Amino acid sequence: MKRHELYVQLISELANYILRGNPKKMVISLHMEPDGFHIAAIDDRPRTDEEIAEIEHSLMLHQRPELASYYGTMVGHDLLGSARLELIGFQVKGVKVERIPEGGVMINLWVGSEDFDPGLFTINEKARGV
Amino acid sequence: MQGTRTLEVFVLTVMLGLFLAGMLSGDAVQTLHGFFRLQVTPARLVSDFTAVAGVGPTLLNVAAVGCLGYLFLILNKLQVSGAGLAALFTMMGFAFFGKTLFNCIPIMLGVSVSALVVKKKPQDYALIAMFGTAMGPLITFIAFELGMRRIFALPGSFAVGILTGIVMPPLAIAMLRLHQGYNLYNIGLSAGFVGLFTASLSHAAGADILPLAMWSTAVEPLLVAVVPVIALLAIVCIVAESPRRVGQGLAEAFRDFRKILTMSGRLPSDFADYVSPKGALLNAAVLGILFWLGMVLLGAPFNGPVLGGMFTIVGFSFFGKHPKNVLPVVCGVLVAIFLFGKDIYAPTPLLAILFGTALAPLAGEFGPAIGFLAGFLHLVIVDRTSVWHGGMDLYNNGFAAGLTATLIVSIIEWYRSTRNE
């Protein structure tokens, strides 16, 4: 898959998820490196600890190549019905979800190829899910 | 990790049980002879293997095809997850009426070749390979039904199987986009597509492929007992996860089962991964028993295709189906059967009750009314689709469900995206 397609699809699914929470603000940033990229999404909707745990659980699904290469192709394409963070979860190398002072949450995703070098990004051990 | 191990023990025990039941149900030599006979038997819909070779050889074939699927997962270094269980039980279920070692292997190889062609690993397309064995009857058809000399028929059928496997991933991925994950048997739609072309080619060449009608009505106590034993085994697996606190283990499973009931089931909903293996096992036991009871109350024959339907339901209870999202669909199918005066004991309506549950995610996402409508429309179209592909696509209900889901999803999407807010 061309990289820019993956950017568009992941951002689209993430935006779909955030917008379904009816926020007043949403910011999405993208940091690209040769072997990976970092997407950060911020909104202003307050969430409970349980909701944050659910976001993390969906995104922290361990690497599932058999699902990612088949069902994962729906990411960012088919937006009818509820948003599916787990489609993103199949693809990512690291995740961090945290509250921000303004009241919303910041969702950080690190995605990379086999040669992904976490050293190029602000990714820690916890975010890598290890 | 322990939960995954439990799922592995569960499916391996099912396979071992089926193997032993097959071998011990009659003379072992006769059973093996029947098993080899199944490999060369026409496998198009509906070929009830229990009517062709008897119970023992059929159970042996089911265990063998299950082992093939399990080995494929292991070779691809994949865990036995909810998705894996759905694929394994689907393979086993259709080994009651169509899948054999002979007609599964070339397709699985072809899908793996397809992965290598696009520089992926075979494990990336492992699920497509396992579900893709739906096209098995095409291989058996070329090898044993076309009337070609064996020296050409056997390698020719193998080559066609590999080619079919190669085209399966692009089709499967494209078909997902049509129904957006609301048809659980997506490969059924893809295989129906391929079957449509192969049957049309055959028709153009002057040879019409007509569906078969081998359907046993004999009462076999061993076959009647299979699903309740699997449901019981699922409960034993839940208890075995925490043998010193049985009550707590069952309470946790029930809590997780209730959580599963809140999910839509849209692809990919791996209940074992998203919720817990315990909850998914309880869901499998509940759904298995519900449909078994339904078939008993209906007085349906417990033959190969009916058991295949129940195996598929048990498998997909780890990957999308639960009582709350399947019941509206089943009600829709039943109402359509009675409204149009269909014979409920005929193969198509009876199998639609079981396999029509592929549309469960529509009920889960958009409510029971849409689920009911989906079931109703499904019965109407599934009556015709098997003729289109000449019974080559074993997942005929998946083909019909894909068309039904695409219709409903298109209308809902159009309505939601164009109405003014």
XYZ file of C-alpha atoms in Angstrom:
551
model
C 0.000 0.000 0.000
C 1.302 3.446 -0.803
C 2.216 5.308 2.352
C 0.071 8.304 1.668
C -2.970 6.014 1.322
C -2.264 4.607 4.764
C -1.926 8.118 6.212
C -5.282 9.089 4.726
C -7.024 5.934 5.888
C -5.709 6.019 9.453
C -6.421 9.732 9.815
C -9.876 9.226 8.342
C -10.792 6.426 10.775
C -9.346 8.354 13.723
C -11.208 11.525 12.722
C -14.388 9.470 12.321
C -13.990 8.151 15.849
C -13.327 11.552 17.380
C -16.110 13.336 15.464
C -18.670 10.791 16.648
C -18.010 12.148 20.154
C -19.241 15.594 18.989
C -16.174 17.624 20.051
C -15.957 21.367 19.531
C -12.275 21.131 18.587
C -10.167 18.505 16.849
C -6.500 18.732 15.871
C -4.596 16.006 14.030
C -0.850 16.135 13.385
C 1.430 13.848 11.375
C 5.193 13.370 11.758
C 6.806 11.293 9.006
C 10.133 9.425 8.935
C 11.415 6.938 6.295
C 10.428 3.830 8.286
C 7.468 5.061 10.259
C 5.224 7.890 11.275
C 3.514 9.384 14.297
C -0.088 10.589 14.311
C -1.400 12.623 17.218
C -5.074 13.524 17.550
C -6.429 15.938 20.138
C -10.027 16.783 21.010
C -11.739 18.747 23.768
C -14.319 16.171 24.873
C -13.942 15.061 28.511
C -13.818 11.275 28.859
C -14.138 8.954 31.848
C -11.326 6.610 32.900
C -13.401 3.738 31.549
C -13.702 5.378 28.111
C -9.958 6.017 27.986
C -9.287 2.406 28.980
C -11.570 1.253 26.146
C -9.736 3.445 23.620
C -6.419 2.027 24.784
C -7.727 -1.533 24.689
C -8.956 -1.139 21.098
C -5.705 0.419 19.963
C -3.394 -1.880 21.917
C -4.633 -5.089 20.273
C -1.444 -6.990 19.672
C -0.177 -7.277 16.118
C -2.541 -9.447 14.121
C -1.136 -9.765 10.579
C -3.952 -12.081 9.446
C -6.554 -9.473 10.440
C -4.541 -6.383 9.463
C -3.940 -7.484 5.861
C -7.536 -8.593 5.313
C -10.077 -6.774 7.477
C -7.617 -3.964 8.172
C -8.092 -2.877 4.555
C -11.453 -1.421 5.633
C -9.732 1.205 7.761
C -10.779 4.698 6.758
C -12.928 3.394 3.881
C -16.182 2.167 5.288
C -17.487 4.744 7.663
C -21.122 3.618 7.972
C -21.891 2.568 11.535
C -19.711 2.981 14.592
C -16.052 4.002 14.210
C -13.643 1.121 14.702
C -10.429 1.945 16.487
C -9.471 -1.738 16.451
C -8.883 -1.496 12.692
C -6.195 1.036 13.545
C -5.036 -1.139 16.438
C -4.059 -3.937 14.041
C -1.565 -1.668 12.302
C 0.167 0.323 15.010
C 3.515 -0.201 16.716
C 2.790 1.999 19.713
C -0.098 3.811 21.408
C -0.447 6.403 24.131
C -3.735 7.942 25.259
C -3.598 10.780 27.765
C -5.785 13.559 29.131
C -4.833 17.094 28.202
C -5.246 20.163 30.448
C -8.002 21.573 28.200
C -10.209 18.630 29.178
C -10.052 16.358 26.141
C -7.678 13.552 25.224
C -4.601 13.175 23.050
C -4.301 9.920 21.113
C -0.776 9.139 19.920
C -0.168 6.433 17.339
C 3.171 5.232 16.042
C 3.074 3.169 12.862
C 6.080 1.618 11.194
C 7.502 -0.986 8.853
C 9.672 -3.948 9.912
C 12.578 -1.492 10.115
C 10.693 0.835 12.451
C 13.092 2.708 14.707
C 11.319 3.963 17.837
C 14.348 6.087 18.648
C 13.329 8.600 15.992
C 10.059 9.264 17.786
C 8.977 10.219 21.285
C 7.813 6.661 21.980
C 8.464 5.002 25.344
C 8.316 1.381 26.518
C 4.767 1.711 27.902
C 3.491 3.215 24.668
C 5.040 0.362 22.719
C 2.893 -2.001 24.768
C 5.895 -3.922 26.179
C -1.926 -16.021 26.845
C -3.706 -18.574 29.058
C -6.970 -17.732 27.311
C -5.449 -18.425 23.890
C -4.140 -21.740 25.217
C -7.669 -22.584 26.398
C -9.063 -21.910 22.918
C -6.362 -24.119 21.426
C -7.163 -26.960 23.836
C -10.870 -26.515 23.042
C -10.504 -26.887 19.278
C -7.907 -29.659 19.490
C -10.202 -31.641 21.804
C -13.080 -31.182 19.359
C -10.897 -32.519 16.513
C -9.628 -35.440 18.571
C -13.170 -36.286 19.655
C -14.415 -36.235 16.053
C -11.489 -38.401 14.935
C -12.111 -40.976 17.671
C -15.882 -40.934 17.095
C -15.280 -41.465 13.372
C -12.829 -44.313 13.841
C -14.744 -46.076 16.617
C -18.212 -45.759 15.100
C -17.647 -48.708 12.790
C -15.062 -50.962 11.205
C -11.813 -48.971 10.949
C -10.884 -50.326 7.516
C -14.331 -49.522 6.135
C -14.112 -46.042 7.672
C -10.760 -45.379 5.995
C -12.119 -46.730 2.725
C -15.098 -44.343 2.998
C -12.772 -41.476 3.849
C -10.756 -42.045 0.646
C -13.997 -42.352 -1.306
C -15.041 -38.889 -0.095
C -11.870 -37.397 -1.551
C -12.997 -38.388 -5.074
C -16.716 -37.674 -4.593
C -18.412 -34.671 -6.286
C -18.480 -31.954 -3.666
C -20.866 -29.407 -5.164
C -23.888 -28.203 -3.228
C -25.593 -30.113 -1.787
C -23.430 -33.216 -1.306
C -24.188 -34.577 2.128
C -21.153 -36.730 2.925
C -23.105 -38.674 5.567
C -25.360 -39.857 2.731
C -22.411 -40.604 0.433
C -20.100 -42.541 2.756
C -21.776 -42.779 6.165
C -21.131 -41.212 9.557
C -17.671 -42.608 10.395
C -15.854 -41.525 7.205
C -17.558 -38.113 7.353
C -16.408 -37.480 10.925
C -12.910 -38.593 9.941
C -12.983 -36.150 7.018
C -14.143 -33.348 9.352
C -11.274 -34.068 11.772
C -8.757 -34.276 8.903
C -9.827 -30.962 7.357
C -9.780 -29.376 10.836
C -6.214 -30.666 11.360
C -5.208 -29.229 7.992
C -6.525 -25.808 9.074
C -4.804 -26.050 12.454
C -1.475 -27.044 10.858
C -1.835 -24.122 8.457
C -2.224 -21.734 11.416
C 0.799 -23.261 13.163
C 2.956 -23.164 10.008
C 2.054 -19.493 9.641
C 2.970 -18.856 13.294
C -0.526 -17.629 14.162
C -2.341 -18.043 17.461
C -5.702 -19.745 17.757
C -7.795 -16.586 18.163
C -11.485 -15.911 17.701
C -10.935 -15.360 13.970
C -8.869 -18.528 13.741
C -11.592 -20.519 15.505
C -14.222 -19.148 13.111
C -12.076 -20.293 10.182
C -11.350 -23.702 11.719
C -14.995 -24.446 12.586
C -16.097 -23.240 9.149
C -13.592 -25.580 7.497
C -14.740 -28.450 9.710
C -18.415 -27.644 9.224
C -18.161 -27.695 5.448
C -16.150 -30.926 5.601
C -19.530 -32.513 6.420
C -20.649 -31.591 2.916
C -18.029 -30.550 0.419
C -14.552 -29.851 1.749
C -11.907 -32.539 1.620
C -8.145 -32.582 2.021
C -7.895 -33.026 -1.752
C -9.882 -29.925 -2.655
C -8.684 -27.620 0.162
C -4.905 -27.868 -0.229
C -4.524 -26.307 -3.727
C -6.589 -23.253 -2.764
C -4.626 -22.697 0.435
C -1.402 -22.947 -1.563
C -2.765 -20.531 -4.178
C -3.668 -17.892 -1.588
C -0.172 -18.229 -0.073
C 1.344 -17.730 -3.544
C -0.844 -14.641 -3.922
C 0.645 -13.217 -0.715
C 4.169 -13.794 -2.008
C 3.313 -12.139 -5.337
C 2.547 -8.862 -3.546
C 5.571 -9.291 -1.229
C 3.524 -10.142 1.837
C 3.892 -13.155 4.099
C 1.491 -16.120 3.689
C 0.371 -15.491 7.293
C -1.074 -12.134 6.170
C -3.643 -13.959 4.031
C -4.032 -17.032 6.261
C -7.708 -16.339 6.999
C -8.480 -15.809 3.309
C -6.739 -19.118 2.567
C -8.760 -20.999 5.172
C -12.135 -19.461 4.331
C -11.240 -19.578 0.605
C -11.546 -23.366 0.585
C -15.214 -22.642 -0.177
C -14.257 -23.122 -3.832
C -13.151 -26.728 -3.198
C -15.944 -28.239 -5.335
C -14.424 -26.622 -8.438
C -11.278 -28.727 -7.987
C -13.212 -31.942 -7.398
C -15.407 -31.095 -10.389
C -12.430 -30.760 -12.742
C -10.674 -33.816 -11.343
C -13.580 -36.263 -11.211
C -16.706 -34.914 -12.917
C -15.575 -33.404 -16.210
C -14.719 -36.785 -17.671
C -11.135 -35.845 -18.575
C -8.393 -38.473 -18.511
C -6.913 -38.694 -15.009
C -3.429 -37.885 -16.250
C -4.711 -34.433 -17.284
C -7.547 -34.029 -14.798
C -5.535 -34.316 -11.582
C -2.750 -31.815 -12.387
C -5.303 -29.623 -14.173
C -7.572 -29.490 -11.130
C -4.592 -28.716 -8.894
C -3.493 -25.885 -11.203
C -7.019 -24.427 -11.326
C -7.171 -24.656 -7.519
C -3.951 -22.678 -7.207
C -5.175 -20.084 -9.712
C -8.458 -19.774 -7.799
C -6.471 -19.224 -4.601
C -4.360 -16.534 -6.284
C -7.397 -14.450 -7.262
C -9.138 -14.903 -3.914
C -7.366 -12.155 -1.853
C -8.030 -9.249 -4.239
C -11.645 -10.346 -4.585
C -12.114 -10.850 -0.846
C -10.713 -7.395 -0.078
C -12.835 -5.741 -2.789
C -16.013 -7.512 -1.620
C -15.470 -6.313 1.948
C -15.878 -2.774 0.651
C -19.247 -3.640 -0.911
C -20.974 -4.664 2.296
C -18.560 -2.872 4.658
C -18.123 -5.834 7.001
C -21.838 -6.531 7.523
C -21.700 -10.012 5.926
C -19.734 -12.355 8.166
C -19.175 -14.843 5.314
C -17.343 -12.390 3.074
C -15.485 -15.142 1.225
C -18.896 -16.581 0.295
C -19.554 -13.449 -1.760
C -16.066 -13.594 -3.310
C -16.304 -17.308 -4.096
C -19.813 -16.826 -5.504
C -18.351 -14.249 -7.842
C -15.695 -16.710 -9.050
C -18.294 -19.491 -9.238
C -20.539 -17.289 -11.358
C -17.790 -16.953 -13.973
C -16.746 -20.618 -13.916
C -20.357 -21.812 -14.237
C -20.943 -19.324 -17.068
C -17.770 -20.483 -18.848
C -18.939 -24.043 -18.518
C -22.377 -23.070 -19.837
C -20.767 -21.260 -22.802
C -18.804 -24.428 -23.556
C -22.073 -26.345 -23.697
C -21.862 -28.086 -20.320
C -24.370 -26.818 -17.766
C -23.415 -27.481 -14.155
C -26.491 -28.403 -12.189
C -26.488 -28.393 -8.391
C -26.594 -31.811 -6.718
C -29.178 -32.999 -4.195
C -27.667 -35.515 -1.791
C -29.470 -34.998 1.519
C -29.714 -37.609 4.259
C -32.828 -37.868 6.417
C -31.558 -40.825 8.467
C -31.466 -40.386 12.247
C -27.918 -40.902 13.519
C -27.633 -40.545 17.335
C -23.908 -39.825 17.049
C -24.542 -36.809 14.810
C -27.357 -35.548 17.056
C -24.972 -35.606 20.045
C -22.079 -33.704 18.426
C -23.141 -30.092 19.101
C -24.290 -30.561 22.744
C -20.964 -32.284 23.478
C -19.059 -29.334 21.961
C -21.169 -26.901 24.040
C -20.413 -28.931 27.165
C -16.724 -28.936 26.274
C -16.807 -25.129 25.991
C -18.195 -24.921 29.546
C -15.550 -27.387 30.797
C -12.851 -25.176 29.203
C -14.204 -22.132 31.082
C -14.097 -24.044 34.362
C -10.652 -25.487 33.592
C -9.173 -21.978 33.293
C -9.623 -21.499 37.041
C -10.410 -24.946 38.548
C -10.079 -23.783 42.167
C -12.717 -21.069 41.828
C -15.347 -22.507 39.550
C -18.122 -20.120 40.634
C -16.013 -17.037 40.080
C -14.819 -18.308 36.710
C -18.387 -18.888 35.519
C -19.487 -15.499 36.896
C -16.677 -13.795 34.966
C -17.672 -15.686 31.821
C -21.286 -14.568 32.268
C -20.232 -10.936 32.802
C -18.121 -11.059 29.619
C -20.930 -12.799 27.731
C -23.220 -9.880 28.619
C -20.583 -7.506 27.274
C -20.432 -9.491 24.013
C -24.214 -9.048 23.704
C -23.694 -5.277 23.457
C -21.383 -5.582 20.412
C -22.560 -5.273 16.815
C -20.524 -8.202 15.520
C -19.419 -6.317 12.424
C -16.255 -7.707 10.835
C -13.755 -8.046 12.426
C -15.225 -8.588 15.917
C -12.903 -11.016 17.644
C -14.853 -11.589 20.873
C -12.042 -13.664 22.387
C -9.614 -10.800 21.877
C -11.862 -7.768 22.488
C -13.685 -9.199 25.506
C -12.318 -12.531 26.765
C -11.917 -16.183 25.723
C -14.200 -17.196 28.633
C -17.025 -14.964 27.474
C -16.598 -16.158 23.885
C -16.645 -19.807 24.981
C -19.887 -19.232 26.907
C -21.327 -17.459 23.856
C -20.388 -20.493 21.734
C -22.058 -22.868 24.194
C -25.248 -20.767 24.384
C -25.561 -20.271 20.612
C -24.713 -23.906 19.877
C -27.390 -25.169 22.276
C -29.975 -22.603 21.104
C -29.682 -23.657 17.461
C -29.458 -27.351 18.379
C -32.682 -27.029 20.380
C -34.276 -25.143 17.504
C -33.423 -27.943 15.081
C -34.658 -30.597 17.535
C -37.979 -28.764 18.063
C -38.331 -28.351 14.320
C -37.674 -32.057 13.758
C -34.879 -31.244 11.287
C -32.558 -34.013 10.132
C -29.129 -33.914 11.795
C -27.280 -34.587 8.552
C -24.021 -33.203 7.157
C -25.236 -29.795 5.925
C -27.285 -29.081 9.078
C -24.317 -29.975 11.277
C -22.134 -27.846 9.020
C -24.454 -24.920 9.694
C -24.265 -25.440 13.431
C -20.452 -25.782 13.352
C -20.230 -22.498 11.484
C -22.472 -20.833 14.067
C -20.285 -22.163 16.904
C -17.165 -20.905 15.086
C -18.569 -17.451 14.428
C -19.751 -17.135 18.011
C -16.078 -16.254 18.594
C -16.145 -13.786 15.712
C -19.353 -11.818 15.303
C -22.456 -13.797 16.260
C -24.322 -13.730 19.555
C -27.948 -14.496 20.502
C -29.031 -10.864 20.364
C -27.848 -10.208 16.803
C -28.759 -13.573 15.245
C -32.347 -13.929 16.495
C -33.863 -11.051 14.432
C -32.274 -12.494 11.281
C -33.582 -15.993 12.038
C -37.072 -14.541 12.639
C -36.912 -12.782 9.259
C -35.936 -16.021 7.494
C -38.722 -17.965 9.277
C -41.409 -15.401 8.414
C -40.305 -15.431 4.761
C -40.430 -19.248 4.715
C -44.016 -19.280 5.999
C -45.166 -16.273 3.966
C -43.937 -17.711 0.671
C -45.093 -21.239 1.520
C -41.620 -22.822 1.350
C -41.029 -26.315 2.709
C -39.071 -25.682 5.891
C -37.523 -29.181 5.710
C -36.141 -28.634 2.198
C -32.371 -27.973 2.095
C -32.451 -24.312 1.038
C -34.877 -22.924 3.672
C -33.484 -25.096 6.472
C -29.898 -24.091 5.722
C -30.942 -20.438 5.368
C -32.130 -20.516 9.004
C -28.622 -21.529 10.071
C -26.353 -19.780 7.563
C -28.503 -16.654 7.172
C -27.026 -15.600 10.522
C -24.117 -14.261 8.448
C -26.198 -11.064 8.436
C -26.171 -10.773 12.230
C -24.006 -7.586 12.244
C -26.827 -5.674 10.506
C -29.093 -6.418 13.464
C -26.259 -5.634 15.872
C -25.500 -2.236 14.328
C -28.853 -0.974 13.034
C -31.329 -2.806 15.287
C -33.620 -5.843 15.152
C -35.963 -4.422 12.489
C -33.112 -4.167 9.964
C -31.910 -7.618 11.030
C -35.396 -9.009 10.447
C -35.600 -7.368 7.015
C -32.169 -8.758 6.140
C -33.230 -12.289 7.084
C -36.437 -11.933 5.077
C -34.625 -10.747 1.925
C -31.916 -13.359 2.390
C -34.376 -16.244 2.137
C -35.792 -14.790 -1.043
C -32.454 -14.515 -2.826
C -30.665 -17.607 -1.492
C -33.283 -19.738 -3.216
C -31.860 -18.658 -6.577
C -28.127 -18.077 -6.061
C -26.939 -21.703 -5.962
C -28.105 -22.183 -9.563
C -26.047 -19.154 -10.648
C -22.743 -20.788 -9.658
C -23.831 -24.393 -10.136
C -23.209 -25.222 -6.487
C -19.486 -24.467 -6.883
C -19.436 -21.983 -3.983
C -19.998 -23.940 -0.798
C -20.856 -20.702 1.010
C -23.949 -20.110 -1.106
C -25.614 -18.424 1.869
C -22.554 -16.193 2.221
C -22.972 -15.197 -1.424
C -26.659 -14.391 -0.915
C -25.957 -12.670 2.402
C -23.311 -10.514 0.719
C -25.794 -9.371 -1.913
C -28.451 -8.711 0.756
C -26.036 -6.796 2.991
C -24.794 -4.716 0.047
C -28.362 -3.725 -0.823
C -29.285 -2.766 2.737
C -25.989 -0.994 3.486
C -26.224 1.022 0.254
C -29.700 2.267 1.129
C -28.796 3.130 4.722
C -25.606 4.891 3.607
C -27.458 6.887 0.957
C -30.183 7.883 3.419
C -27.766 8.914 6.156
C -25.379 10.796 3.910
C -27.922 12.720 1.847
C -30.685 13.720 4.270
C -30.388 17.219 5.685
C -29.433 17.399 9.350
